[in-house]
mmCIF file of C-alpha atoms in Angstrom:
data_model
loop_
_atom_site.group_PDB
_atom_site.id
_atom_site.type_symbol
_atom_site.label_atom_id
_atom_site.label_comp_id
_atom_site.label_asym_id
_atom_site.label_seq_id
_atom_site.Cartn_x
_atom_site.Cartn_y
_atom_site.Cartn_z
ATOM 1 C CA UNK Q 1 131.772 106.207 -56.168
ATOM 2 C CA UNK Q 2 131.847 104.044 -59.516
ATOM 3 C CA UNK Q 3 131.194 100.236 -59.386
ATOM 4 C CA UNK Q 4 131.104 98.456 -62.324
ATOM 5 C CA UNK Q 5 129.279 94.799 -63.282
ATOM 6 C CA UNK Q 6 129.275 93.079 -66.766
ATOM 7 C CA UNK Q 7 126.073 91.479 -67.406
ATOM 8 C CA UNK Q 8 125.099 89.287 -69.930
ATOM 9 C CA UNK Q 9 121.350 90.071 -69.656
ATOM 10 C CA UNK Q 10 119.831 87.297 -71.883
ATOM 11 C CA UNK Q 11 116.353 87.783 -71.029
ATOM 12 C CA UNK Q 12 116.815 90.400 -73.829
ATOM 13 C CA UNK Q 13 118.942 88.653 -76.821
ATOM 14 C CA UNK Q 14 121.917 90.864 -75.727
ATOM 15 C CA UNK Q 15 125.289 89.940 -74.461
ATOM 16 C CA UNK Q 16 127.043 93.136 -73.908
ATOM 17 C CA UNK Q 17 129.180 94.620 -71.144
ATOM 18 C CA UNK Q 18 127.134 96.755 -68.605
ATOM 19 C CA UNK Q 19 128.806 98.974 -66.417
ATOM 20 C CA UNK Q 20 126.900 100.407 -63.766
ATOM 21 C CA UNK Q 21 128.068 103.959 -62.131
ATOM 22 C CA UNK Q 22 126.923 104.556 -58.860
ATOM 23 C CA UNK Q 23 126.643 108.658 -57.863
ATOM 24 C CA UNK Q 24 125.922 109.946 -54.554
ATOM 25 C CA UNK Q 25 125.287 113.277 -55.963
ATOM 26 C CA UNK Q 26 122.519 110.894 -58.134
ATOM 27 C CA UNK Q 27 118.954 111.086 -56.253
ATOM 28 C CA UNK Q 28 116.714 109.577 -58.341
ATOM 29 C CA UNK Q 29 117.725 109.734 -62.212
ATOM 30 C CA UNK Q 30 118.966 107.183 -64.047
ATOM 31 C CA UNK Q 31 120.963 107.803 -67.269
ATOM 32 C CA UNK Q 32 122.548 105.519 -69.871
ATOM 33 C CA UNK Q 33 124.843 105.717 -73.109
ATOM 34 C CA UNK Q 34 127.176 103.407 -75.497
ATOM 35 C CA UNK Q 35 131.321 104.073 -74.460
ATOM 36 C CA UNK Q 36 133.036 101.784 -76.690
ATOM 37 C CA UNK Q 37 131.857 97.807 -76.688
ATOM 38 C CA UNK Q 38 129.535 98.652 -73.021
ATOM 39 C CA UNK Q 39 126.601 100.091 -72.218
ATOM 40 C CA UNK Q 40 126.944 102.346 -69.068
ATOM 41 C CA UNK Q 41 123.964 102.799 -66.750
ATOM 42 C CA UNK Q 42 124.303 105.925 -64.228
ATOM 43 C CA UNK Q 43 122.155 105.264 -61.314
ATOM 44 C CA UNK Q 44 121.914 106.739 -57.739
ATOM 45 C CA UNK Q 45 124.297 105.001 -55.132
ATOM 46 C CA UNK Q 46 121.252 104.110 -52.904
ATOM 47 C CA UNK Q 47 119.621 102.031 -55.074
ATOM 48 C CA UNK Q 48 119.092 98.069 -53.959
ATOM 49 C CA UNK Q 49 120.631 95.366 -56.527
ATOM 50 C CA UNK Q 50 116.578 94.493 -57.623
ATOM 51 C CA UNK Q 51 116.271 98.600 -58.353
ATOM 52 C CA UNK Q 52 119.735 98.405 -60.281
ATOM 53 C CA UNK Q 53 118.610 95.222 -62.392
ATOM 54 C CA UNK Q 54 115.405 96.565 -63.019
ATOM 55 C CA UNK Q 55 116.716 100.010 -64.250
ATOM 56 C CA UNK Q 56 119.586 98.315 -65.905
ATOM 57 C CA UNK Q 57 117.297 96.084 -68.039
ATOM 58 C CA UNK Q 58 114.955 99.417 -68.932
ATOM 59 C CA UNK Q 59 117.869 101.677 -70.160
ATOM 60 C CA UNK Q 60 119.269 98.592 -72.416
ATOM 61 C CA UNK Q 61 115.698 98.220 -73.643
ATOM 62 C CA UNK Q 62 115.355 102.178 -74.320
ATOM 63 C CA UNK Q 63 118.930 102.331 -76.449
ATOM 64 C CA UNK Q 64 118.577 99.384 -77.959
ATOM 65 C CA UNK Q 65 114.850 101.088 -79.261
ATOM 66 C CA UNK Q 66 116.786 104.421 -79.751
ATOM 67 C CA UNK Q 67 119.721 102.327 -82.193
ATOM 68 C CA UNK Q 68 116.921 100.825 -83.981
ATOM 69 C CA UNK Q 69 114.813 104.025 -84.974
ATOM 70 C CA UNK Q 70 119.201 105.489 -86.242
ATOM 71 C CA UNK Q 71 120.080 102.345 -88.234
ATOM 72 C CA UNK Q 72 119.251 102.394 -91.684
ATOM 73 C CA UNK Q 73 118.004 99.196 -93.331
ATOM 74 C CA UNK Q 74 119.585 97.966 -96.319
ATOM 75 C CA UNK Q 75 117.365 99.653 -98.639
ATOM 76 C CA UNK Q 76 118.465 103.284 -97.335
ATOM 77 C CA UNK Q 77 122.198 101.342 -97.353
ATOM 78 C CA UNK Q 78 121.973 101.196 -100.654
ATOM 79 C CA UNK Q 79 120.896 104.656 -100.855
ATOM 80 C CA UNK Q 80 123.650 106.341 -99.015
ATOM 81 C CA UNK Q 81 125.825 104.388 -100.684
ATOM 82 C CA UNK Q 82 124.456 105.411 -104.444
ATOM 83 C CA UNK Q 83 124.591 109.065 -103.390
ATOM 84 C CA UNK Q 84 128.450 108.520 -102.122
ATOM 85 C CA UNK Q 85 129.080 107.046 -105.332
ATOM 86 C CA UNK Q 86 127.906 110.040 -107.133
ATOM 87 C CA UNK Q 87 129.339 112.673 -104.905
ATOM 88 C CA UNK Q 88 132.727 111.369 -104.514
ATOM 89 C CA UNK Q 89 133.460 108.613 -107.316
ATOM 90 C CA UNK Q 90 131.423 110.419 -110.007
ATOM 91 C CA UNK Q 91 128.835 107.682 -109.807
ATOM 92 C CA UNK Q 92 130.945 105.079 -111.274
ATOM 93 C CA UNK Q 93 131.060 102.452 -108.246
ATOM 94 C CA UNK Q 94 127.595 101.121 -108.802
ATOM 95 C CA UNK Q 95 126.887 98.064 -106.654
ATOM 96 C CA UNK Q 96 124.184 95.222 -107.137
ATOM 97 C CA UNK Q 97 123.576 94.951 -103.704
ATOM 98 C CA UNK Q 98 124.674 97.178 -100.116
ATOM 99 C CA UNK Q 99 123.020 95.177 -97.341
ATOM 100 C CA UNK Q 100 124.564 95.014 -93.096
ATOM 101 C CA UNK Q 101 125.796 91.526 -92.327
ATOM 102 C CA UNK Q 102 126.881 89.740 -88.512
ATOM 103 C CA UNK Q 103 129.241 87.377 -89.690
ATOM 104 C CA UNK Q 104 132.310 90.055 -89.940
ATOM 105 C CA UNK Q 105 133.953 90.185 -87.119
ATOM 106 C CA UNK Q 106 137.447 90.951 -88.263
ATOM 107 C CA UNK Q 107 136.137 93.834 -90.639
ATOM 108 C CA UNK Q 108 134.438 96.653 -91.169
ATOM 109 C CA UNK Q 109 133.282 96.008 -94.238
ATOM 110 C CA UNK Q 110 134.142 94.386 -97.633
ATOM 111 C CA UNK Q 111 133.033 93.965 -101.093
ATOM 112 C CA UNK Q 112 133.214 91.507 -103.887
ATOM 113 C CA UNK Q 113 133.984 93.379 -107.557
ATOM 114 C CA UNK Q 114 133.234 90.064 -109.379
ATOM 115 C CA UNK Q 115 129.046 90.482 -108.346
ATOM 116 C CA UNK Q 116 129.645 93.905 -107.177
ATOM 117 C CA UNK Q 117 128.308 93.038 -103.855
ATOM 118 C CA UNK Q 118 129.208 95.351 -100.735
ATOM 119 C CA UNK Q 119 128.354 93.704 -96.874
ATOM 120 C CA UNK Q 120 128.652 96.331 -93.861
ATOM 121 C CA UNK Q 121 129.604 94.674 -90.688
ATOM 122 C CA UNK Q 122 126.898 94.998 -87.949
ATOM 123 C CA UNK Q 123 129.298 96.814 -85.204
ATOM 124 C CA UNK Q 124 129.314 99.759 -87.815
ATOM 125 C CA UNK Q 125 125.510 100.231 -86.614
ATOM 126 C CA UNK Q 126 125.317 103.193 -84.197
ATOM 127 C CA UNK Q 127 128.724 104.503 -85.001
ATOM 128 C CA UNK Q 128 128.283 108.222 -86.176
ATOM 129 C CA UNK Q 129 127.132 108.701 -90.073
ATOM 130 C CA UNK Q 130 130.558 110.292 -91.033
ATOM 131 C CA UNK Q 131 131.945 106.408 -90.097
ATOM 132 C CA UNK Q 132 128.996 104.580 -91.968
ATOM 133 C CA UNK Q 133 129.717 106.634 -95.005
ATOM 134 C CA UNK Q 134 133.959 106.287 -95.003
ATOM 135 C CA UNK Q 135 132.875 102.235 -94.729
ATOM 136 C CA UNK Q 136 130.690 102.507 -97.391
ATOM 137 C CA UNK Q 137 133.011 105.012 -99.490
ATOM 138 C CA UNK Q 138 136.078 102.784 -98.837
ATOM 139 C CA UNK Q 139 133.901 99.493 -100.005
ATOM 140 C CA UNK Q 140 132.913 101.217 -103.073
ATOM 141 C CA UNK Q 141 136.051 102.483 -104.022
ATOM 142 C CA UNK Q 142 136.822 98.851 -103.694
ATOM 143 C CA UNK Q 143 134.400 98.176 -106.772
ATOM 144 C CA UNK Q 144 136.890 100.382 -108.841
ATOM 145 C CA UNK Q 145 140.263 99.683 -107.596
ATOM 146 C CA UNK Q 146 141.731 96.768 -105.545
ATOM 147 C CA UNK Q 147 144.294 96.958 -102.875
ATOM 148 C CA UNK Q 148 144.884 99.856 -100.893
ATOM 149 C CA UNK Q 149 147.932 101.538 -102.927
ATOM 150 C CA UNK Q 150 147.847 105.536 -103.584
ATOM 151 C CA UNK Q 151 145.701 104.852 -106.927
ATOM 152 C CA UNK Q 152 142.649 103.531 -104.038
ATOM 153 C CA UNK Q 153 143.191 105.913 -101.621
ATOM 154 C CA UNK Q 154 143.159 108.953 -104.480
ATOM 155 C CA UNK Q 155 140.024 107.700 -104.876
ATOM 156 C CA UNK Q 156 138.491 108.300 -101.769
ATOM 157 C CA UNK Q 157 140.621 111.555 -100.719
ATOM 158 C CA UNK Q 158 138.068 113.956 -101.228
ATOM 159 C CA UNK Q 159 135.748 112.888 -98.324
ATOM 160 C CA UNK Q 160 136.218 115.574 -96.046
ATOM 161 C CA UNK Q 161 136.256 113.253 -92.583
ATOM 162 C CA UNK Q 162 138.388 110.580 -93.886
ATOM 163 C CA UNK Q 163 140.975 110.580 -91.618
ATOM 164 C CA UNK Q 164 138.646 111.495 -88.969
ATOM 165 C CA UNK Q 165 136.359 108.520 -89.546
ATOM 166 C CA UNK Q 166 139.458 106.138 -89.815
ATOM 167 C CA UNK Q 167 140.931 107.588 -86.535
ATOM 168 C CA UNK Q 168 137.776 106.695 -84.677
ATOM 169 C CA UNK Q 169 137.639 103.414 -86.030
ATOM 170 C CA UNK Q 170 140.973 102.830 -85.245
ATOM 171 C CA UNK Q 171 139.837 104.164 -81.842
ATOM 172 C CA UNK Q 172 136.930 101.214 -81.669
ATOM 173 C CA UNK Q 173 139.334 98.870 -82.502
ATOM 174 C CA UNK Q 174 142.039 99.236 -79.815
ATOM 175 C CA UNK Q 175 139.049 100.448 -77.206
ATOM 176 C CA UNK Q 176 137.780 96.383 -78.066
ATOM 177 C CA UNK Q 177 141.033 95.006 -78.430
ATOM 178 C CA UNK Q 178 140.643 93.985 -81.977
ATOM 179 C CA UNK Q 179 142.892 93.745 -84.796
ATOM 180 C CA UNK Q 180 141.084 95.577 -87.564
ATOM 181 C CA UNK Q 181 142.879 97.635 -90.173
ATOM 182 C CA UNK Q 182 141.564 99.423 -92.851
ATOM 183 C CA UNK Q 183 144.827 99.353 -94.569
ATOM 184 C CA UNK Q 184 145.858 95.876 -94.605
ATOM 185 C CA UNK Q 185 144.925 93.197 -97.311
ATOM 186 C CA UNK Q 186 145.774 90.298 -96.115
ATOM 187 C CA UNK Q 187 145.418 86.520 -98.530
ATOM 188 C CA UNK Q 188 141.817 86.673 -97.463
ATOM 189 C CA UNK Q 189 141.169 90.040 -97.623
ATOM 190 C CA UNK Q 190 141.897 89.798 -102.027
ATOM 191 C CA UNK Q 191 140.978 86.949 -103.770
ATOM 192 C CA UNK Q 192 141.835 86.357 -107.658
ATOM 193 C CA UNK Q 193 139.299 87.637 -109.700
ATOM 194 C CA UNK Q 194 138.208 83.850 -110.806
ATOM 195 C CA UNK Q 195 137.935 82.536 -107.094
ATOM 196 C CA UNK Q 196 134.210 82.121 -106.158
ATOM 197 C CA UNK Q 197 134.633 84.359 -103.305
ATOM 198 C CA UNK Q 198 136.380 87.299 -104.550
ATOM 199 C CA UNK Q 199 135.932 89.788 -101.712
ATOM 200 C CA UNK Q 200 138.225 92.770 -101.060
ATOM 201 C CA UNK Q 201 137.688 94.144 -97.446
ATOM 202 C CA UNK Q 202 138.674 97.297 -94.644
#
């Protein structure tokens, strides 16, 4: 039997979708993982709604611990994105600054050649590495070549998970029901070259 809740659980800063499995072949453990935009919590079908709460609330404490020990900060952002830049662009994208921003919601990522600045959207955090470093690759590639024509995506071609990384994107996009395309530039997406905010973005 599954029965599923959302929950906005603000006695921890989160509002995220929890859905909560209930097993009868569950006796005692409780499990949890990230599917998608939700957190789901797999707990025994016997449990009262003040057990579920209080297990729900100690799983979303536990991943949300676990996602903070995998995310890099933007110093070791900056790091994976220097040694991208010299493993697949011969070190010739070199930004001034590779840092994880919460303001993007309609992109993965996106870059501004004029300061050679690169900003990683937060919902890239906890997605596997192979993903972090296609964002990262595609941004930098960015740095070197605007638009996404075949001279851009030459560029990039020799990371070995690029279509895999793109297809799970992709993936996270229609799972959420967003509209994000890594292909797309859009009038916002490229700016002139002499606007203040020239950013180029996936």
């Amino acid at each position: 039997m599954v029965e599923a809740r959302r929950s906005g659980l603000e006695d921890h800063g989160a509002h995220e979708a929890v859905e909560v499995r209930r097993s009868r072949r569950r006796r005692r453990t409780v499990s949890a993982y990230r599917e998608g935009g939700r957190t789901v919590v797999l707990i025994p079908a016997g449990f009262s709604p003040a057990q579920e709460r209080q297990w729900v609330d100690a799983m979303l404490v536990r991943l949300a611990d676990g996602d903070r020990r995998r995310r890099p900060s933007d110093t070791q952002l900056a790091a994976r994105a220097a040694d991208l830049s010299t493993r697949y662009l011969g070190g010739l994208a070199r930004p001034t600054s590779v840092r994880w921003v919460a303001n993007q919601t309609t992109r993965w990522g996106s870059c501004t050649p004029a300061d050679g600045t690169i900003r990683i959207s937060d919902r890239v955090k906890g997605m596997p590495g192979y993903v972090l470093d296609y964002v990262l690759l595609h941004e930098l590639a960015h740095l070197l070549h605007p638009g996404h024509d075949r001279a851009f995506w030459r560029l990039i071609e020799g990371y070995p998970r690029l279509e895999r990384a793109r297809g799970y994107l992709e993936g996270v996009s229609a799972t959420a029901g967003l509209d994000l395309d890594d292909t797309a530039d859009t009038p916002e997406d490229v700016v002139p070259d002499d606007a203040a905010d020239d950013a180029i973005a996936l």
